Amino acid sequence: MAPSSNTPPAERQYGTIGGVRPVPIPTPTRGASQHRGPYRTLSGHSRSARSQLIQRDGEYVTDVENNDLKRGLAQRHLSMMGIAGSIGTGLFLGLGIAVQKAGPLGALLGYAVVGLIVCAVQFALGEVAALLPVTGSFVRHAELLVDPAWGFAIGWNLVYGNLLSIPSEITAICVLFEFWTDINPALFIVIFIVITLAVGLAFIRVFGEVEFVFALLKIFLVVFLIILGLIINLGGIPGTERIGLRYWHDPGPFVEYIASGSWGKFLGFWAVMTGAVFSFAGVESLAMAAAETQNPRRAIPLACKRVFARIIIFYMLAVFVVGLLVPSNDERLDGSGDSVAQSPFVIAAQAAGIPAIASFVNAIVITSAWSASNQSLLAGTRVLYGLALKGQAPEIFLRTTSWGTPYMCVLFFACFMPLSFMSLSNGAMTVFWWLVSLTAAGVLVSWASILFNHIRLRQGMKKQGIDDERLPWHNWWTVYSSPGALVLCLVILFTSGFSVFTTGRWDAATFVSSYLDIPIVLTAYIAWKMRNKTKMVSLDEMPLHAIFDQAYSPHPDEPPPKQRGVIRFASWIWD
């Protein structure tokens, strides 16, 4: 039925979605925002008036982003965040546990399966985010393409996941410092909480440059460790013998887990999945700060396209080399007995008689863990800011500094960083793996949402007769990869804690850490749906024509800057 003349202009043009008006993307007006005290207001409106605008007129939502946030992230920042943002303790510390549980071949296959899921997620995210580059990324996409209540649930789930991810990385730092000293870990926890906050409150460009530098360090470290590992394995260090594939034969390529025989080997391979998901966590966060990114419709697809291959190469080679260097029955991999849990690369360097290299590697791994916590802080705070934009979080989280940082969001996250002090009473590795399971479940829910958003977008386009060529970026195979990866995500999510259901292995802490996220998401979804009586967006009601019509108006592409000097020769890493 055609809209009446009394219908508000926004609804006449765009229709409604489950009773909630869609959010068209306005063209920002130069000079609309002025500094007024510690944070800005929208076009001269007071904060309370701005809140009313957000509640009443959805078309102002992205105007708030354009006015209150600063575009300080360049394409190289996004690419490096995508490449190295997920390279943290999951790679340097978690790979040893993976080899111990599944054996060298089992770990390699486990990471390969999760790597394929990551590829599908990256391409699905890139296609949707290039069309809708908004802060909060796939959380805001879910409102338009799935259900406003699902956007609320997935947004708070992501906030919750990142709240846990930061203390998990800081806890891992405590584990790594035990390699050198027995000083009270509380000192290191306080230090890293303070410097994480400092970066989080700084201008987004500062964060981008810090992460860019540490990302380069992590990439060069991974390359160095892969080369060093191959040299050690082939007997290239004086005084060491060639290892070759010795550990693939003894203890063997697979490790039996819980059961025996082929079934036990399969369970060992499947037990790697949760750790592998945690290792890749963060690759989806490169689009979270779209409103703070220069030329997002060009930068985000480039980052997604160029990042995934490098990630897979780094991880696959790293897993393979670890399986060559350390036997799966080495107790130092998980800190059992009297040993301290160590990175398998550190163990290999010690075995080769080069302790200086071991200390160097441990130091860089610590910086990698801190870098990963920084990225979790960025992703979590921007999602929280996006929720506040839509009235799904308190308005106080919209407050930004004069340089465009949502400081109240950062301070909220700071309240949960002391969770890392749990490691002082329960053991750092125990707490680390609790947090890994909690975080991995949240990551799987986020990946599933990204894939489902993409599936819904393509279905809506087909229903409304919109050709795929109109997408700013698209790939023919994603209509097949997204459904397949979605099924895998759900299977891993529901089987992540399978060990507790086997005879004699019930553990309440493991069960809760594996499955707590599922009722949290469902409760949030149902509660918001009942409160606001939202409906799932029908394919006909998606405001796709309006979105495509305005797809390029807010942020017209600027020509990419030409690289000069030394930077030109290194830029292949991110370009």
PDB file of N, CA, C and O in Angstrom, residues 25-65:
ATOM      1  N   ILE A  25      21.706   7.077   4.828  1.00  0.00           N
ATOM      2  CA  ILE A  25      23.009   7.677   5.103  1.00  0.00           C
ATOM      3  C   ILE A  25      23.032   9.081   4.532  1.00  0.00           C
ATOM      4  O   ILE A  25      22.969   9.271   3.318  1.00  0.00           O
ATOM      5  N   PRO A  26      23.108  10.107   5.378  1.00  0.00           N
ATOM      6  CA  PRO A  26      23.081  11.472   4.893  1.00  0.00           C
ATOM      7  C   PRO A  26      24.420  11.929   4.392  1.00  0.00           C
ATOM      8  O   PRO A  26      25.449  11.371   4.740  1.00  0.00           O
ATOM      9  N   THR A  27      24.389  12.971   3.589  1.00  0.00           N
ATOM     10  CA  THR A  27      25.628  13.596   3.176  1.00  0.00           C
ATOM     11  C   THR A  27      26.044  14.586   4.254  1.00  0.00           C
ATOM     12  O   THR A  27      25.279  15.467   4.607  1.00  0.00           O
ATOM     13  N   PRO A  28      27.230  14.433   4.849  1.00  0.00           N
ATOM     14  CA  PRO A  28      27.619  15.322   5.920  1.00  0.00           C
ATOM     15  C   PRO A  28      27.800  16.746   5.431  1.00  0.00           C
ATOM     16  O   PRO A  28      28.186  16.985   4.295  1.00  0.00           O
ATOM     17  N   THR A  29      27.509  17.685   6.303  1.00  0.00           N
ATOM     18  CA  THR A  29      27.643  19.095   5.973  1.00  0.00           C
ATOM     19  C   THR A  29      28.915  19.641   6.588  1.00  0.00           C
ATOM     20  O   THR A  29      29.165  19.445   7.772  1.00  0.00           O
ATOM     21  N   ARG A  30      29.710  20.295   5.806  1.00  0.00           N
ATOM     22  CA  ARG A  30      30.945  20.863   6.325  1.00  0.00           C
ATOM     23  C   ARG A  30      30.623  21.894   7.395  1.00  0.00           C
ATOM     24  O   ARG A  30      29.744  22.718   7.249  1.00  0.00           O
ATOM     25  N   GLY A  31      31.372  21.822   8.440  1.00  0.00           N
ATOM     26  CA  GLY A  31      31.220  22.805   9.486  1.00  0.00           C
ATOM     27  C   GLY A  31      30.011  22.596  10.360  1.00  0.00           C
ATOM     28  O   GLY A  31      29.654  23.457  11.166  1.00  0.00           O
ATOM     29  N   ALA A  32      29.356  21.455  10.250  1.00  0.00           N
ATOM     30  CA  ALA A  32      28.159  21.240  11.055  1.00  0.00           C
ATOM     31  C   ALA A  32      28.482  21.051  12.521  1.00  0.00           C
ATOM     32  O   ALA A  32      27.676  21.294  13.387  1.00  0.00           O
ATOM     33  N   SER A  33      29.667  20.571  12.795  1.00  0.00           N
ATOM     34  CA  SER A  33      30.027  20.299  14.177  1.00  0.00           C
ATOM     35  C   SER A  33      31.028  21.315  14.669  1.00  0.00           C
ATOM     36  O   SER A  33      31.945  21.706  13.967  1.00  0.00           O
ATOM     37  N   GLN A  34      30.838  21.747  15.898  1.00  0.00           N
ATOM     38  CA  GLN A  34      31.771  22.674  16.507  1.00  0.00           C
ATOM     39  C   GLN A  34      32.191  22.107  17.859  1.00  0.00           C
ATOM     40  O   GLN A  34      31.456  21.403  18.515  1.00  0.00           O
ATOM     41  N   HIS A  35      33.397  22.453  18.276  1.00  0.00           N
ATOM     42  CA  HIS A  35      33.842  22.036  19.597  1.00  0.00           C
ATOM     43  C   HIS A  35      33.069  22.813  20.644  1.00  0.00           C
ATOM     44  O   HIS A  35      32.995  24.027  20.605  1.00  0.00           O
ATOM     45  N   ARG A  36      32.490  22.134  21.580  1.00  0.00           N
ATOM     46  CA  ARG A  36      31.787  22.792  22.675  1.00  0.00           C
ATOM     47  C   ARG A  36      32.152  22.051  23.951  1.00  0.00           C
ATOM     48  O   ARG A  36      31.481  21.136  24.376  1.00  0.00           O
ATOM     49  N   GLY A  37      33.248  22.463  24.579  1.00  0.00           N
ATOM     50  CA  GLY A  37      33.674  21.782  25.788  1.00  0.00           C
ATOM     51  C   GLY A  37      34.381  20.487  25.458  1.00  0.00           C
ATOM     52  O   GLY A  37      34.940  20.322  24.379  1.00  0.00           O
ATOM     53  N   PRO A  38      34.368  19.542  26.380  1.00  0.00           N
ATOM     54  CA  PRO A  38      35.118  18.302  26.195  1.00  0.00           C
ATOM     55  C   PRO A  38      34.562  17.400  25.124  1.00  0.00           C
ATOM     56  O   PRO A  38      35.237  16.535  24.635  1.00  0.00           O
ATOM     57  N   TYR A  39      33.298  17.568  24.747  1.00  0.00           N
ATOM     58  CA  TYR A  39      32.755  16.785  23.643  1.00  0.00           C
ATOM     59  C   TYR A  39      31.794  17.637  22.859  1.00  0.00           C
ATOM     60  O   TYR A  39      31.324  18.671  23.298  1.00  0.00           O
ATOM     61  N   ARG A  40      31.491  17.208  21.640  1.00  0.00           N
ATOM     62  CA  ARG A  40      30.782  18.059  20.696  1.00  0.00           C
ATOM     63  C   ARG A  40      29.299  17.749  20.654  1.00  0.00           C
ATOM     64  O   ARG A  40      28.847  16.696  21.076  1.00  0.00           O
ATOM     65  N   THR A  41      28.555  18.663  20.088  1.00  0.00           N
ATOM     66  CA  THR A  41      27.133  18.454  19.871  1.00  0.00           C
ATOM     67  C   THR A  41      26.851  18.464  18.388  1.00  0.00           C
ATOM     68  O   THR A  41      27.684  18.870  17.578  1.00  0.00           O
ATOM     69  N   LEU A  42      25.672  18.026  18.024  1.00  0.00           N
ATOM     70  CA  LEU A  42      25.295  17.901  16.613  1.00  0.00           C
ATOM     71  C   LEU A  42      24.619  19.176  16.128  1.00  0.00           C
ATOM     72  O   LEU A  42      23.541  19.521  16.584  1.00  0.00           O
ATOM     73  N   SER A  43      25.297  19.878  15.226  1.00  0.00           N
ATOM     74  CA  SER A  43      24.727  21.053  14.578  1.00  0.00           C
ATOM     75  C   SER A  43      24.150  22.049  15.585  1.00  0.00           C
ATOM     76  O   SER A  43      23.086  22.619  15.392  1.00  0.00           O
ATOM     77  N   GLY A  44      24.860  22.233  16.689  1.00  0.00           N
ATOM     78  CA  GLY A  44      24.442  23.220  17.658  1.00  0.00           C
ATOM     79  C   GLY A  44      23.401  22.741  18.643  1.00  0.00           C
ATOM     80  O   GLY A  44      23.005  23.477  19.529  1.00  0.00           O
ATOM     81  N   HIS A  45      22.908  21.507  18.528  1.00  0.00           N
ATOM     82  CA  HIS A  45      21.910  21.000  19.463  1.00  0.00           C
ATOM     83  C   HIS A  45      22.577  20.633  20.778  1.00  0.00           C
ATOM     84  O   HIS A  45      23.728  20.259  20.829  1.00  0.00           O
ATOM     85  N   SER A  46      21.847  20.745  21.865  1.00  0.00           N
ATOM     86  CA  SER A  46      22.346  20.272  23.151  1.00  0.00           C
ATOM     87  C   SER A  46      22.388  18.759  23.135  1.00  0.00           C
ATOM     88  O   SER A  46      21.830  18.113  22.266  1.00  0.00           O
ATOM     89  N   ARG A  47      23.022  18.184  24.170  1.00  0.00           N
ATOM     90  CA  ARG A  47      23.114  16.730  24.223  1.00  0.00           C
ATOM     91  C   ARG A  47      21.738  16.092  24.330  1.00  0.00           C
ATOM     92  O   ARG A  47      21.460  15.075  23.710  1.00  0.00           O
ATOM     93  N   SER A  48      20.846  16.687  25.133  1.00  0.00           N
ATOM     94  CA  SER A  48      19.515  16.107  25.256  1.00  0.00           C
ATOM     95  C   SER A  48      18.757  16.203  23.943  1.00  0.00           C
ATOM     96  O   SER A  48      18.052  15.286  23.546  1.00  0.00           O
ATOM     97  N   ALA A  49      18.900  17.344  23.240  1.00  0.00           N
ATOM     98  CA  ALA A  49      18.240  17.486  21.942  1.00  0.00           C
ATOM     99  C   ALA A  49      18.814  16.497  20.950  1.00  0.00           C
ATOM    100  O   ALA A  49      18.103  15.929  20.136  1.00  0.00           O
ATOM    101  N   ARG A  50      20.134  16.289  21.036  1.00  0.00           N
ATOM    102  CA  ARG A  50      20.750  15.327  20.131  1.00  0.00           C
ATOM    103  C   ARG A  50      20.172  13.943  20.375  1.00  0.00           C
ATOM    104  O   ARG A  50      19.911  13.182  19.444  1.00  0.00           O
ATOM    105  N   SER A  51      19.945  13.609  21.640  1.00  0.00           N
ATOM    106  CA  SER A  51      19.355  12.314  21.961  1.00  0.00           C
ATOM    107  C   SER A  51      17.977  12.190  21.341  1.00  0.00           C
ATOM    108  O   SER A  51      17.613  11.160  20.806  1.00  0.00           O
ATOM    109  N   GLN A  52      17.197  13.277  21.389  1.00  0.00           N
ATOM    110  CA  GLN A  52      15.857  13.242  20.799  1.00  0.00           C
ATOM    111  C   GLN A  52      15.938  13.049  19.292  1.00  0.00           C
ATOM    112  O   GLN A  52      15.140  12.334  18.706  1.00  0.00           O
ATOM    113  N   LEU A  53      16.915  13.686  18.688  1.00  0.00           N
ATOM    114  CA  LEU A  53      17.070  13.528  17.244  1.00  0.00           C
ATOM    115  C   LEU A  53      17.363  12.074  16.899  1.00  0.00           C
ATOM    116  O   LEU A  53      16.822  11.524  15.961  1.00  0.00           O
ATOM    117  N   ILE A  54      18.218  11.454  17.704  1.00  0.00           N
ATOM    118  CA  ILE A  54      18.563  10.065  17.452  1.00  0.00           C
ATOM    119  C   ILE A  54      17.336   9.179  17.618  1.00  0.00           C
ATOM    120  O   ILE A  54      17.090   8.286  16.826  1.00  0.00           O
ATOM    121  N   GLN A  55      16.549   9.463  18.648  1.00  0.00           N
ATOM    122  CA  GLN A  55      15.369   8.641  18.894  1.00  0.00           C
ATOM    123  C   GLN A  55      14.301   8.866  17.821  1.00  0.00           C
ATOM    124  O   GLN A  55      13.632   7.952  17.404  1.00  0.00           O
ATOM    125  N   ARG A  56      14.138  10.125  17.365  1.00  0.00           N
ATOM    126  CA  ARG A  56      13.006  10.460  16.514  1.00  0.00           C
ATOM    127  C   ARG A  56      13.328  10.353  15.030  1.00  0.00           C
ATOM    128  O   ARG A  56      12.508   9.927  14.238  1.00  0.00           O
ATOM    129  N   ASP A  57      14.504  10.761  14.654  1.00  0.00           N
ATOM    130  CA  ASP A  57      14.842  10.818  13.237  1.00  0.00           C
ATOM    131  C   ASP A  57      16.099  10.002  12.966  1.00  0.00           C
ATOM    132  O   ASP A  57      17.198  10.461  13.178  1.00  0.00           O
ATOM    133  N   GLY A  58      15.864   8.786  12.481  1.00  0.00           N
ATOM    134  CA  GLY A  58      16.986   7.903  12.252  1.00  0.00           C
ATOM    135  C   GLY A  58      18.012   8.459  11.297  1.00  0.00           C
ATOM    136  O   GLY A  58      19.169   8.086  11.326  1.00  0.00           O
ATOM    137  N   GLU A  59      17.604   9.407  10.430  1.00  0.00           N
ATOM    138  CA  GLU A  59      18.534   9.895   9.428  1.00  0.00           C
ATOM    139  C   GLU A  59      19.687  10.685  10.031  1.00  0.00           C
ATOM    140  O   GLU A  59      20.658  10.971   9.355  1.00  0.00           O
ATOM    141  N   TYR A  60      19.604  11.057  11.316  1.00  0.00           N
ATOM    142  CA  TYR A  60      20.688  11.806  11.929  1.00  0.00           C
ATOM    143  C   TYR A  60      21.751  10.906  12.542  1.00  0.00           C
ATOM    144  O   TYR A  60      22.764  11.394  13.007  1.00  0.00           O
ATOM    145  N   VAL A  61      21.518   9.610  12.563  1.00  0.00           N
ATOM    146  CA  VAL A  61      22.425   8.728  13.269  1.00  0.00           C
ATOM    147  C   VAL A  61      23.841   8.798  12.722  1.00  0.00           C
ATOM    148  O   VAL A  61      24.785   9.052  13.447  1.00  0.00           O
ATOM    149  N   THR A  62      23.996   8.612  11.432  1.00  0.00           N
ATOM    150  CA  THR A  62      25.345   8.634  10.901  1.00  0.00           C
ATOM    151  C   THR A  62      25.912  10.042  10.844  1.00  0.00           C
ATOM    152  O   THR A  62      27.109  10.214  10.726  1.00  0.00           O
ATOM    153  N   ASP A  63      25.055  11.065  10.906  1.00  0.00           N
ATOM    154  CA  ASP A  63      25.556  12.430  10.991  1.00  0.00           C
ATOM    155  C   ASP A  63      26.300  12.634  12.304  1.00  0.00           C
ATOM    156  O   ASP A  63      27.290  13.355  12.365  1.00  0.00           O
ATOM    157  N   VAL A  64      25.835  11.992  13.369  1.00  0.00           N
ATOM    158  CA  VAL A  64      26.534  12.076  14.642  1.00  0.00           C
ATOM    159  C   VAL A  64      27.941  11.506  14.497  1.00  0.00           C
ATOM    160  O   VAL A  64      28.913  12.081  14.970  1.00  0.00           O
ATOM    161  N   GLU A  65      28.040  10.374  13.819  1.00  0.00           N
ATOM    162  CA  GLU A  65      29.349   9.767  13.621  1.00  0.00           C
ATOM    163  C   GLU A  65      30.275  10.698  12.852  1.00  0.00           C
ATOM    164  O   GLU A  65      31.438  10.895  13.210  1.00  0.00           O
TER     165      GLU A  65
END
